[in-house]
PDB file of C-alpha atoms and ligand atoms in Angstrom:
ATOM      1  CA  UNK A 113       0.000   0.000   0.000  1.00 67.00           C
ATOM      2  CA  UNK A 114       1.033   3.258  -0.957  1.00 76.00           C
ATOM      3  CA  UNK A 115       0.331   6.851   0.890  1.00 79.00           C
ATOM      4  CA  UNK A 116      -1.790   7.770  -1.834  1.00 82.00           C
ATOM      5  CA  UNK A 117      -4.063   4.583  -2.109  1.00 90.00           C
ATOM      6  CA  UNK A 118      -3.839   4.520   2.147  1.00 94.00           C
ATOM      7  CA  UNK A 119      -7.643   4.628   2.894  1.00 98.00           C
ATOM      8  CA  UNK A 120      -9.068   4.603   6.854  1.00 98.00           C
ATOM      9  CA  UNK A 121     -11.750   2.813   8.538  1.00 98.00           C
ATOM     10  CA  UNK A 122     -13.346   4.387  11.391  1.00 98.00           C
ATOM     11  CA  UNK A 123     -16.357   2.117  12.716  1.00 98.00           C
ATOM     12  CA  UNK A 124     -19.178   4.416  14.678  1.00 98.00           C
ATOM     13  CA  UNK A 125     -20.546   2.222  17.276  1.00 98.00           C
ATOM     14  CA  UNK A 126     -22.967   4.413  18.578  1.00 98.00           C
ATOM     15  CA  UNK A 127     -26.089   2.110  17.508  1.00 98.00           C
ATOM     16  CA  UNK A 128     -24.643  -0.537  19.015  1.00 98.00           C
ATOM     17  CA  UNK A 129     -25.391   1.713  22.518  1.00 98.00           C
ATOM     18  CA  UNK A 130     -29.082   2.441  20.840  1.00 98.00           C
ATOM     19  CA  UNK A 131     -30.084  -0.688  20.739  1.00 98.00           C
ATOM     20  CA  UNK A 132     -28.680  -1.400  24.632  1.00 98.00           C
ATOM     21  CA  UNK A 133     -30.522   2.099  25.893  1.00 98.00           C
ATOM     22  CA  UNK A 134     -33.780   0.843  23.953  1.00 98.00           C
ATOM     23  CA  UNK A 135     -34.594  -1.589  26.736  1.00 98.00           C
ATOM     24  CA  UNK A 136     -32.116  -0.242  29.648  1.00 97.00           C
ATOM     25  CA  UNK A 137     -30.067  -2.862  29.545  1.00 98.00           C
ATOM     26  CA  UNK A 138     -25.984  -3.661  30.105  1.00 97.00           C
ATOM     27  CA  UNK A 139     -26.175  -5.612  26.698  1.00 98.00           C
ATOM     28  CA  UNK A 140     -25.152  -5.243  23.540  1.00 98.00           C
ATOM     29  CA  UNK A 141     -21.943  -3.539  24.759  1.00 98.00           C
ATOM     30  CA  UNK A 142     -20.479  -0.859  22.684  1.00 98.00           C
ATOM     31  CA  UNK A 143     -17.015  -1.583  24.389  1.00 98.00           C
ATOM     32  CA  UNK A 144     -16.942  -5.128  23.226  1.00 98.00           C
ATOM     33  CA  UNK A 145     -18.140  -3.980  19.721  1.00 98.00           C
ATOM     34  CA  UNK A 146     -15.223  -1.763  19.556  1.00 98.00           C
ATOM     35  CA  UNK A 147     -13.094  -4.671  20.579  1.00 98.00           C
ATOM     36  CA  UNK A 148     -14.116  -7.121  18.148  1.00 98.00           C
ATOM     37  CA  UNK A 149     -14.166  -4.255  15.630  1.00 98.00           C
ATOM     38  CA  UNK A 150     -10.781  -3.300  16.111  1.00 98.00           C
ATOM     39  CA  UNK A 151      -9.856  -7.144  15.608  1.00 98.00           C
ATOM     40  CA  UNK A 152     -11.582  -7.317  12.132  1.00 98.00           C
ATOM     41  CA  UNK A 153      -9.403  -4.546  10.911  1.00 98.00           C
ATOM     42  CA  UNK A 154     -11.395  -1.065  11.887  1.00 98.00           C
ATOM     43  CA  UNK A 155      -8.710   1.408  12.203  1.00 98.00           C
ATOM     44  CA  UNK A 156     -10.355   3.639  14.451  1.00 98.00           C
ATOM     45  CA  UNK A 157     -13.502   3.886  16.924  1.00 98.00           C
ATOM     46  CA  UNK A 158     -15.585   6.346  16.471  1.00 98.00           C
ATOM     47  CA  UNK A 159     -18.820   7.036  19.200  1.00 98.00           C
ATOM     48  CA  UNK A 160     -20.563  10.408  19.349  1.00 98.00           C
ATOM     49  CA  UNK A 161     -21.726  11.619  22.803  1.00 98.00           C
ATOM     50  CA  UNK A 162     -24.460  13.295  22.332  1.00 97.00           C
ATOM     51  CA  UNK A 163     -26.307  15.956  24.586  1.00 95.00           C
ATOM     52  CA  UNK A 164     -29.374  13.898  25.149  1.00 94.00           C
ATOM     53  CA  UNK A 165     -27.236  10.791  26.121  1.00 97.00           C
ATOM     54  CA  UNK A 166     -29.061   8.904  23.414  1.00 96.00           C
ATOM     55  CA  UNK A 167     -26.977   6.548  22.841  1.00 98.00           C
ATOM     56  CA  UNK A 168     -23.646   6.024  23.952  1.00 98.00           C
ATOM     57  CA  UNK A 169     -22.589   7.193  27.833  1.00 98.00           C
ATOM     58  CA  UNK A 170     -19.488   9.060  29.847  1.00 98.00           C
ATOM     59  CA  UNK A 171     -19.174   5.159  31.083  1.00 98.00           C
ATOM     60  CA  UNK A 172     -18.593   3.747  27.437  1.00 98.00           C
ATOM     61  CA  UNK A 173     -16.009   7.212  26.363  1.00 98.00           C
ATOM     62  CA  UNK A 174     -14.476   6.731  29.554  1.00 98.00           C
ATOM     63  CA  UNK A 175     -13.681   2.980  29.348  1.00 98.00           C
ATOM     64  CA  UNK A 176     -12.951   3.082  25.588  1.00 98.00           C
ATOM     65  CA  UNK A 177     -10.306   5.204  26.409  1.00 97.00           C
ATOM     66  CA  UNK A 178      -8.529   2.836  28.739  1.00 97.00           C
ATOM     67  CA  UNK A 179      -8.993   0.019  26.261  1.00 98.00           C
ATOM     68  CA  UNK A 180      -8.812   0.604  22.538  1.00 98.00           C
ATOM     69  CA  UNK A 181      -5.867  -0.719  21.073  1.00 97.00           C
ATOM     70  CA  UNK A 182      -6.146   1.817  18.207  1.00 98.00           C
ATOM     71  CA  UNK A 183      -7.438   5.271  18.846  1.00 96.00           C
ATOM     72  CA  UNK A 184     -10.843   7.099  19.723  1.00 97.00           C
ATOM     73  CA  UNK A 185     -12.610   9.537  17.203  1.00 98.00           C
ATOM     74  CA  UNK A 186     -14.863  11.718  19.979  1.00 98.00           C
ATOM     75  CA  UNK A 187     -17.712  13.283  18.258  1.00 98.00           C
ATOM     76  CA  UNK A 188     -19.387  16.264  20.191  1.00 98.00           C
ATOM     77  CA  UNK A 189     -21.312  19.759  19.707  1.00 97.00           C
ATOM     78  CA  UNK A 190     -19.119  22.448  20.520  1.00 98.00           C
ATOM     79  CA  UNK A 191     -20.622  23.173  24.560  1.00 97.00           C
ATOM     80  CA  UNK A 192     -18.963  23.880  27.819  1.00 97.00           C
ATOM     81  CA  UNK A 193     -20.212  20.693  28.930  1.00 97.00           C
ATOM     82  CA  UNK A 194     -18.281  18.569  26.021  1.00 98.00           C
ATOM     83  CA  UNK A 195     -15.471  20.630  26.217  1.00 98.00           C
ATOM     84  CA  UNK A 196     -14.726  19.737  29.793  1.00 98.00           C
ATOM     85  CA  UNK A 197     -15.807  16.431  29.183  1.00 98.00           C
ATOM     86  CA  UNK A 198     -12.644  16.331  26.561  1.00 98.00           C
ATOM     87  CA  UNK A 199     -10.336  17.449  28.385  1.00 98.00           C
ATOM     88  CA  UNK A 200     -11.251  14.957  31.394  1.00 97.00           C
ATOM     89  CA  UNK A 201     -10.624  12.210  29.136  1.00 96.00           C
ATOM     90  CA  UNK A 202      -8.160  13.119  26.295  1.00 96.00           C
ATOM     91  CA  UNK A 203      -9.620  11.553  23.251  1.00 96.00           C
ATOM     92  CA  UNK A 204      -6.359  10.828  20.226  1.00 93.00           C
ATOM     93  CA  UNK A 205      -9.122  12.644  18.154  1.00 98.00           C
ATOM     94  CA  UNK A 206     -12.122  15.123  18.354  1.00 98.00           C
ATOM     95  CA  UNK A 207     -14.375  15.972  15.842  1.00 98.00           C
ATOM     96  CA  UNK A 208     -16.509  19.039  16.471  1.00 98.00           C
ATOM     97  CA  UNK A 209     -20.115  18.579  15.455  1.00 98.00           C
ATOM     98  CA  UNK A 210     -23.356  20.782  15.289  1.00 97.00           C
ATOM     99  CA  UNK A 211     -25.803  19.109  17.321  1.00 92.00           C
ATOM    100  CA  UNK A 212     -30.116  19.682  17.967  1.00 86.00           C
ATOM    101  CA  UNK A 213     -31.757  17.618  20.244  1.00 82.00           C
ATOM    102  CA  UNK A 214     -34.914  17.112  18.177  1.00 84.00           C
ATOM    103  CA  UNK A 215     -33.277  16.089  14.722  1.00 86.00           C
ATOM    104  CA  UNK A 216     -32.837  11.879  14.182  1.00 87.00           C
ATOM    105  CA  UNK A 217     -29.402  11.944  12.829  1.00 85.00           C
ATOM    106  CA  UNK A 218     -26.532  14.874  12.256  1.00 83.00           C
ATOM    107  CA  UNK A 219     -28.505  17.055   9.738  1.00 87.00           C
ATOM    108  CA  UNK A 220     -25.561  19.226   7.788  1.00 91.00           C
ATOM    109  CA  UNK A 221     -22.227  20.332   8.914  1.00 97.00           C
ATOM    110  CA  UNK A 222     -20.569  22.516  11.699  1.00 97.00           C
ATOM    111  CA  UNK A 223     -21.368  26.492  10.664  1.00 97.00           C
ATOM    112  CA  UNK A 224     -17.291  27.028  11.125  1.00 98.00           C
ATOM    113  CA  UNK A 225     -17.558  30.174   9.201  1.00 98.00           C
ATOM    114  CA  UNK A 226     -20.641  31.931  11.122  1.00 97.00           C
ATOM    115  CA  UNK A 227     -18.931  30.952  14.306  1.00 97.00           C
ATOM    116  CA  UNK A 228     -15.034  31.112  13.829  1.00 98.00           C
ATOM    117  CA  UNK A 229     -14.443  32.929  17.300  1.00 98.00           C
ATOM    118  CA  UNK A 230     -16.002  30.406  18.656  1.00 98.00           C
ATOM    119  CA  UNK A 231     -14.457  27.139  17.106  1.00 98.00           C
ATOM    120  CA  UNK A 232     -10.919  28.776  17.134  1.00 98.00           C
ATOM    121  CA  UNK A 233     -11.249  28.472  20.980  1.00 98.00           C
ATOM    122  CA  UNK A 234     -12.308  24.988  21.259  1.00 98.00           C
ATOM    123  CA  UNK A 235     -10.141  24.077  19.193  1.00 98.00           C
ATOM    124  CA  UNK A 236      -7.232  25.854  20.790  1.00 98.00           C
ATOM    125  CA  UNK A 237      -8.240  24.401  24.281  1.00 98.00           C
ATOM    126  CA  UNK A 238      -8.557  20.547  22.487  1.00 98.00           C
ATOM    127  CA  UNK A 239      -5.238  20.878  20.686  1.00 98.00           C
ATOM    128  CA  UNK A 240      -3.698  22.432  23.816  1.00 98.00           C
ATOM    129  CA  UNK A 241      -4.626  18.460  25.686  1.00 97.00           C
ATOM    130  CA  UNK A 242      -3.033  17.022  22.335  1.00 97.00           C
ATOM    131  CA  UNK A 243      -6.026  16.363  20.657  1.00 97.00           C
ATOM    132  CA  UNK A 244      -6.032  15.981  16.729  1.00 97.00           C
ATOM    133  CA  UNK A 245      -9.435  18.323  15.762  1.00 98.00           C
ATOM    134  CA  UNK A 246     -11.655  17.751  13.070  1.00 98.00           C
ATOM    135  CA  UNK A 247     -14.489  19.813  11.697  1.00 98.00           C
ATOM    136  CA  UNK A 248     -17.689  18.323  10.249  1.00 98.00           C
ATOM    137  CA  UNK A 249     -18.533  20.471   7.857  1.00 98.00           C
ATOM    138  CA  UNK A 250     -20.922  20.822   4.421  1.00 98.00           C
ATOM    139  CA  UNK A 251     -18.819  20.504   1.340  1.00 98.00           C
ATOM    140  CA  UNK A 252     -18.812  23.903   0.802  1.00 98.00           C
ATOM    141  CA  UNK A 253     -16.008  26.268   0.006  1.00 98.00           C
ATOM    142  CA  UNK A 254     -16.672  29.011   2.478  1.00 98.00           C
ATOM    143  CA  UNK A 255     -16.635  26.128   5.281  1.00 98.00           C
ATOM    144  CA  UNK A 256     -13.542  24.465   4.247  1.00 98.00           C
ATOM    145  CA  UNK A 257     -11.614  28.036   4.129  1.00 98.00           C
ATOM    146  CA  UNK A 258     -13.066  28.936   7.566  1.00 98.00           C
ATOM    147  CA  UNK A 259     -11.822  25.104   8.840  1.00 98.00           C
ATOM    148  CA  UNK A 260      -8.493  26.089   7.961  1.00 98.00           C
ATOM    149  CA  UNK A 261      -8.156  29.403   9.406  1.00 98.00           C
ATOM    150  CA  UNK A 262      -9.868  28.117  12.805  1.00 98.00           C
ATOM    151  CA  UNK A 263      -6.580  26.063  12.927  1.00 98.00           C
ATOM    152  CA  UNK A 264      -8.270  22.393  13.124  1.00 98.00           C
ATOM    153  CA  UNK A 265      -5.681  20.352  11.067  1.00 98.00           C
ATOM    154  CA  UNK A 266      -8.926  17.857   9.721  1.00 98.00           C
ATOM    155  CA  UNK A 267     -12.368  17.813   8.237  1.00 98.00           C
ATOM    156  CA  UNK A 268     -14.818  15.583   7.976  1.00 98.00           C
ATOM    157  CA  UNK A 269     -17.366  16.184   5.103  1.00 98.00           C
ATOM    158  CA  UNK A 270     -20.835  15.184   5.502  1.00 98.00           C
ATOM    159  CA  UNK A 271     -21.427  12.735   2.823  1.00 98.00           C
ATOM    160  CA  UNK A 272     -25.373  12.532   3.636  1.00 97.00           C
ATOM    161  CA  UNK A 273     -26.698  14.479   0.797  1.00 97.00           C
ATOM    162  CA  UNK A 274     -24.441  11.748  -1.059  1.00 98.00           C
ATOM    163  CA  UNK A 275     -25.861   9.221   0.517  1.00 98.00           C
ATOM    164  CA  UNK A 276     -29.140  10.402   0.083  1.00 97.00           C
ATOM    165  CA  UNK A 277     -29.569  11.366  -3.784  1.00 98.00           C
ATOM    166  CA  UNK A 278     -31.992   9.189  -5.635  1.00 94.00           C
ATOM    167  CA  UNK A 279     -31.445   9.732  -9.458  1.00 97.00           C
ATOM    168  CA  UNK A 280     -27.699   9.232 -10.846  1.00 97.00           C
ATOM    169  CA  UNK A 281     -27.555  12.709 -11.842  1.00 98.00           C
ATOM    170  CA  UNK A 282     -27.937  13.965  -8.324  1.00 98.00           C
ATOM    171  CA  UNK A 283     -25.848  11.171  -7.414  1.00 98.00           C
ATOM    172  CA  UNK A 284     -23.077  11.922  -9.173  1.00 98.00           C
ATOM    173  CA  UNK A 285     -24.053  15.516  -8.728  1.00 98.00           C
ATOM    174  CA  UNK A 286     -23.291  15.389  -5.341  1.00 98.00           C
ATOM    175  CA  UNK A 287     -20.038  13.143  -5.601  1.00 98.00           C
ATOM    176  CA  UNK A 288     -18.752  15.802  -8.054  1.00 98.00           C
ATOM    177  CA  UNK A 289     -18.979  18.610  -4.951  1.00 98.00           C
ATOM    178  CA  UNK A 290     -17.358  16.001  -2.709  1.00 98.00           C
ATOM    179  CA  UNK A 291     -14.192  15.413  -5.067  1.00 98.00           C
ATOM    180  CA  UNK A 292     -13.630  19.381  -5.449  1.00 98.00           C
ATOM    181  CA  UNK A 293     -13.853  19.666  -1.789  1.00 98.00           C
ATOM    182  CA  UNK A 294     -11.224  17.344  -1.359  1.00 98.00           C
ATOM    183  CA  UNK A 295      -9.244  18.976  -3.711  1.00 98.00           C
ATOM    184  CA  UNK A 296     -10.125  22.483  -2.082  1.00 98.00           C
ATOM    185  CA  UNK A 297      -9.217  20.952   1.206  1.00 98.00           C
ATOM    186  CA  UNK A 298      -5.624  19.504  -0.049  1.00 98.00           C
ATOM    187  CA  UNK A 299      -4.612  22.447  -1.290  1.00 98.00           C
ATOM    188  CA  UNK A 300      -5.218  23.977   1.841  1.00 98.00           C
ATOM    189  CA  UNK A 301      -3.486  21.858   4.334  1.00 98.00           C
ATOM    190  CA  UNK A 302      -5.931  20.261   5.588  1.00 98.00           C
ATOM    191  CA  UNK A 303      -6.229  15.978   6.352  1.00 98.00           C
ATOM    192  CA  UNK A 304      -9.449  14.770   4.582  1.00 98.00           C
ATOM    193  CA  UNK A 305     -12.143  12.454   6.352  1.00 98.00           C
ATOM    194  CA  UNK A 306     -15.713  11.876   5.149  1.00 98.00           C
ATOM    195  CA  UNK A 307     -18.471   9.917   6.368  1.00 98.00           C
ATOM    196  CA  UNK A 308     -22.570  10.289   7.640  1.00 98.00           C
ATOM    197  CA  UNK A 309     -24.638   7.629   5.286  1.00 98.00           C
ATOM    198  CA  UNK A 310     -22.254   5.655   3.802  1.00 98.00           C
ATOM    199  CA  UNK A 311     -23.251   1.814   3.133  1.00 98.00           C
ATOM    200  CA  UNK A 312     -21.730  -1.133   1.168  1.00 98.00           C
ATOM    201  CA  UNK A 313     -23.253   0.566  -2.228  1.00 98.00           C
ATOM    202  CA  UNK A 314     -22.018   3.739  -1.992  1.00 98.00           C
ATOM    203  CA  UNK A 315     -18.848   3.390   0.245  1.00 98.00           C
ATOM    204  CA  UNK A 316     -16.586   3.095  -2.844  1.00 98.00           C
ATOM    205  CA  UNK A 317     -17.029   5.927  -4.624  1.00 98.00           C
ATOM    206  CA  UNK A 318     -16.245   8.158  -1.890  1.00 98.00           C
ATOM    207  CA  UNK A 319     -12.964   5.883  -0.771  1.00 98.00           C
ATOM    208  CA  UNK A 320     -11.793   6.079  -4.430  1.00 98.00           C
ATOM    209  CA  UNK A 321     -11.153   9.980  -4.419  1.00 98.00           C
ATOM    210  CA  UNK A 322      -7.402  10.928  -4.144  1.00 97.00           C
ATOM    211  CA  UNK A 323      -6.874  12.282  -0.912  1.00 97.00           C
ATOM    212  CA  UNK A 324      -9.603  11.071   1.281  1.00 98.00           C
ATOM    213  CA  UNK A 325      -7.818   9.921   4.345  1.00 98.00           C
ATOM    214  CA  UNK A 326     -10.471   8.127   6.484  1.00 98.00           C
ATOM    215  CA  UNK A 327     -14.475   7.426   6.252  1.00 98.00           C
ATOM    216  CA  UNK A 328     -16.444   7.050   9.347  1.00 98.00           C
ATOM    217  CA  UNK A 329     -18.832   4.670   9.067  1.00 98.00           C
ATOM    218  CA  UNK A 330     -21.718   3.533  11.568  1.00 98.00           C
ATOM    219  CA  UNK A 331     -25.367   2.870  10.850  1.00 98.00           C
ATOM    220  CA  UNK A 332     -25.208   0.761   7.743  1.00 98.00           C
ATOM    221  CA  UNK A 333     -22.325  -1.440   9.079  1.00 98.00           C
ATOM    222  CA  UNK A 334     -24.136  -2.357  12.427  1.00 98.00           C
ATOM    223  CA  UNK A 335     -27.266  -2.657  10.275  1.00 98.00           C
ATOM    224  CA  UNK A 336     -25.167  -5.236   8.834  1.00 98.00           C
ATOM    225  CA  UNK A 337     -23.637  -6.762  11.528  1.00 98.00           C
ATOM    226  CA  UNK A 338     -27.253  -7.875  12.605  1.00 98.00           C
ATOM    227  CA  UNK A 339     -27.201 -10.793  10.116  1.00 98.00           C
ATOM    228  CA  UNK A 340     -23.563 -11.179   9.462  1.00 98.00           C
ATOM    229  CA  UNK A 341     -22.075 -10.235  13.132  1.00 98.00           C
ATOM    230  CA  UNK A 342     -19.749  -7.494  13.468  1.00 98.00           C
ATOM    231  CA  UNK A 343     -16.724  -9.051  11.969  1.00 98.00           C
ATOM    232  CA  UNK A 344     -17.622  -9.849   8.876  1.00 98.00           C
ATOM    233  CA  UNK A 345     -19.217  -6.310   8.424  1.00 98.00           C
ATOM    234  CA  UNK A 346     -16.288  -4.550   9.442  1.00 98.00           C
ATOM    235  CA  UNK A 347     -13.972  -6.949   7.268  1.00 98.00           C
ATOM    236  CA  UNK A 348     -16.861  -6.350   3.883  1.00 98.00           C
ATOM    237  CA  UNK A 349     -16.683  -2.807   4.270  1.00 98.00           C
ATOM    238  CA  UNK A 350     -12.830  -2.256   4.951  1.00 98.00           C
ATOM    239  CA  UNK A 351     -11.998  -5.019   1.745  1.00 98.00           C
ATOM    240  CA  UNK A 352     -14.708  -2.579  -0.843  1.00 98.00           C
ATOM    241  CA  UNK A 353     -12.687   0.710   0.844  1.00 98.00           C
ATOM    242  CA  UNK A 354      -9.357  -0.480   0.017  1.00 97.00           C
ATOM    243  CA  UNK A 355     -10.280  -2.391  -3.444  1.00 97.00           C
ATOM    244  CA  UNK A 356     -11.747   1.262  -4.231  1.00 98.00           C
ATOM    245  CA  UNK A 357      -8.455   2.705  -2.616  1.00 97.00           C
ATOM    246  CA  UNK A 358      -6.377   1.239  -5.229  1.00 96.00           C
ATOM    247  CA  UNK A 359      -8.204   2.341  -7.542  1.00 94.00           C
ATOM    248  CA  UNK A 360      -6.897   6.245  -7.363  1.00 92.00           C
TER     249      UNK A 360
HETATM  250  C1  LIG B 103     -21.767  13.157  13.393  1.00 61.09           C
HETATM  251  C2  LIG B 103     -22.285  11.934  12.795  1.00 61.09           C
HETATM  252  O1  LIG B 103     -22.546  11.899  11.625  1.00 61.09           O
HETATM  253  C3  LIG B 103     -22.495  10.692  13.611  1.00 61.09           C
HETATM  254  O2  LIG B 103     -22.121  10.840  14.918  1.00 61.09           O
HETATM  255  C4  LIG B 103     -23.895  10.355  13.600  1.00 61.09           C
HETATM  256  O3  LIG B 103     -24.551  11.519  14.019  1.00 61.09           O
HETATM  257  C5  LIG B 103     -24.193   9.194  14.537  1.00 61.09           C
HETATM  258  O4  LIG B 103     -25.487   8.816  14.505  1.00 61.09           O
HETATM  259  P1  LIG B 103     -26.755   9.652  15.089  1.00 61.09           P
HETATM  260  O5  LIG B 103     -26.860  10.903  14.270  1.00 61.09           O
HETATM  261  O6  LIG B 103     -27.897   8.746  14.834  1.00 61.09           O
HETATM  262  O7  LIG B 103     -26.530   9.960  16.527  1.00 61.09           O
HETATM  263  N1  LIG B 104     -19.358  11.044  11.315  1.00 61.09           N
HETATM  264  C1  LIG B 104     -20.123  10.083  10.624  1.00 61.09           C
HETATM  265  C2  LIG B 104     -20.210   8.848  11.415  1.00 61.09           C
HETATM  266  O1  LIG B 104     -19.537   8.686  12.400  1.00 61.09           O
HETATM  267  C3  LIG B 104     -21.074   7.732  10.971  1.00 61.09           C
HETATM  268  O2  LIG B 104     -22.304   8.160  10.461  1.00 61.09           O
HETATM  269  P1  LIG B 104     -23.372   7.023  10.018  1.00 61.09           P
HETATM  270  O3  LIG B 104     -22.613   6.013   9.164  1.00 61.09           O
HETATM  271  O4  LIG B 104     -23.862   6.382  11.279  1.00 61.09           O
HETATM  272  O5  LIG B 104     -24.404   7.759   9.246  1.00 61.09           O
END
């Protein structure tokens, strides 16, 4: 493998710690998915705490720290709360995400550039505990240039309008914006990461654009895992990333 074909799996357990909160329960375990994960080739762990505690818990962040043997990807909304949180903990990696209690999934990226004050500081104070920052943003120029002058050395662009198109033109439409925003990312300085949506028919497309570094990957894969166990879904989805790797 080359640096250029080098493509990133970052499994998102969080609906592993849905379906444990549905009934109350200390099972499934979103620890043990990460383990078994990690095992079956994920590269990272990714779990988003959100405000509501919908999912997963301080318990699974704080344990997850003491036992990955690869590195944490902590998702939050940019909040006192989080921020503290952070620093208590020291995630490898943070990705700063815009966050309403009322919506079912992420809906668009982080408004970096209507905020930068804002985001400079958190990201100042998570860099300052050695924290790698990220920025989930829209694929959108004004966002990207606004990532860069925050200071976060990463993105993350929201693939779910990908992910979402219907026809091929929107499809490819919308692929077309994420391949320039790559680009427009590159030449900026920043590390590339994409993810929100992605599944096994639509994962390769996105992992075959020069430059993206890592995809994050959650709901379709533990969708998955429910008939083929978590192993196997990790191992399909990291085999179509590389295959589409090597195909830059
Ligand atoms: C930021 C992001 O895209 C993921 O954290 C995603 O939000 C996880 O799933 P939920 O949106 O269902 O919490
Ligand atoms: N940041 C995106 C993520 O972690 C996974 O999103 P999804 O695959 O659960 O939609």
């Amino acid at each position: 493998m080359t640096e250029a074909n080098r493509i990133l799996l970052g499994v998102n357990i969080d609906h592993v710690a849905t379906l444990r909160q549905a009934r109350g329960t200390r099972y499934p375990d979103p620890v043990k998915a990460a383990l078994d994960a990690e095992e079956a080739g994920a590269d990272g762990i990714t779990v988003h705490l959100r405000e509501d505690r919908r999912h997963i818990q301080e318990r699974d962040v704080r344990v997850l720290q003491e036992v990955l043997q690869t590195r944490m990807n902590f998702e939050m909304g940019v909040t006192e709360e989080m921020l503290a949180f952070a620093e208590s903990i020291r995630p490898a990696h943070v990705c700063l995400v815009p966050e309403r209690r009322e919506e079912l999934t992420t809906e668009g990226g982080l408004d970096v550039a209507g905020q930068e004050k804002r985001i400079h500081e958190a990201v100042q104070r998570l860099s300052a505990i050695g924290c790698e920052v990220s920025l989930f943003i829209d694929t959108d120029e004004r966002q990207i240039e606004a990532s860069a002058r925050v200071g976060a050395p990463a993105i993350e662009l929201h693939t779910g309008r990908y992910a979402d198109a219907h026809t091929p033109a929107e499809v490819a439409l919308e692929l077309a914006r994420i391949r320039d925003g790559v680009e427009f990312g590159l030449a900026r300085g920043l590390i590339i990461n994409a993810g929100h949506g992605l599944h096994y028919h639509n994962v390769e497309a996105v992992a075959a654009i020069p430059g993206v570094n890592e995809l994050n990957i959650g709901h379709a894969l533990i969708a998955h895992a429910v008939f083929v166990g978590l192993k196997q879904a990790v191992a399909e989805m990291k085999a179509l990333m590389i295959a589409a790797a090597h195909r830059r």
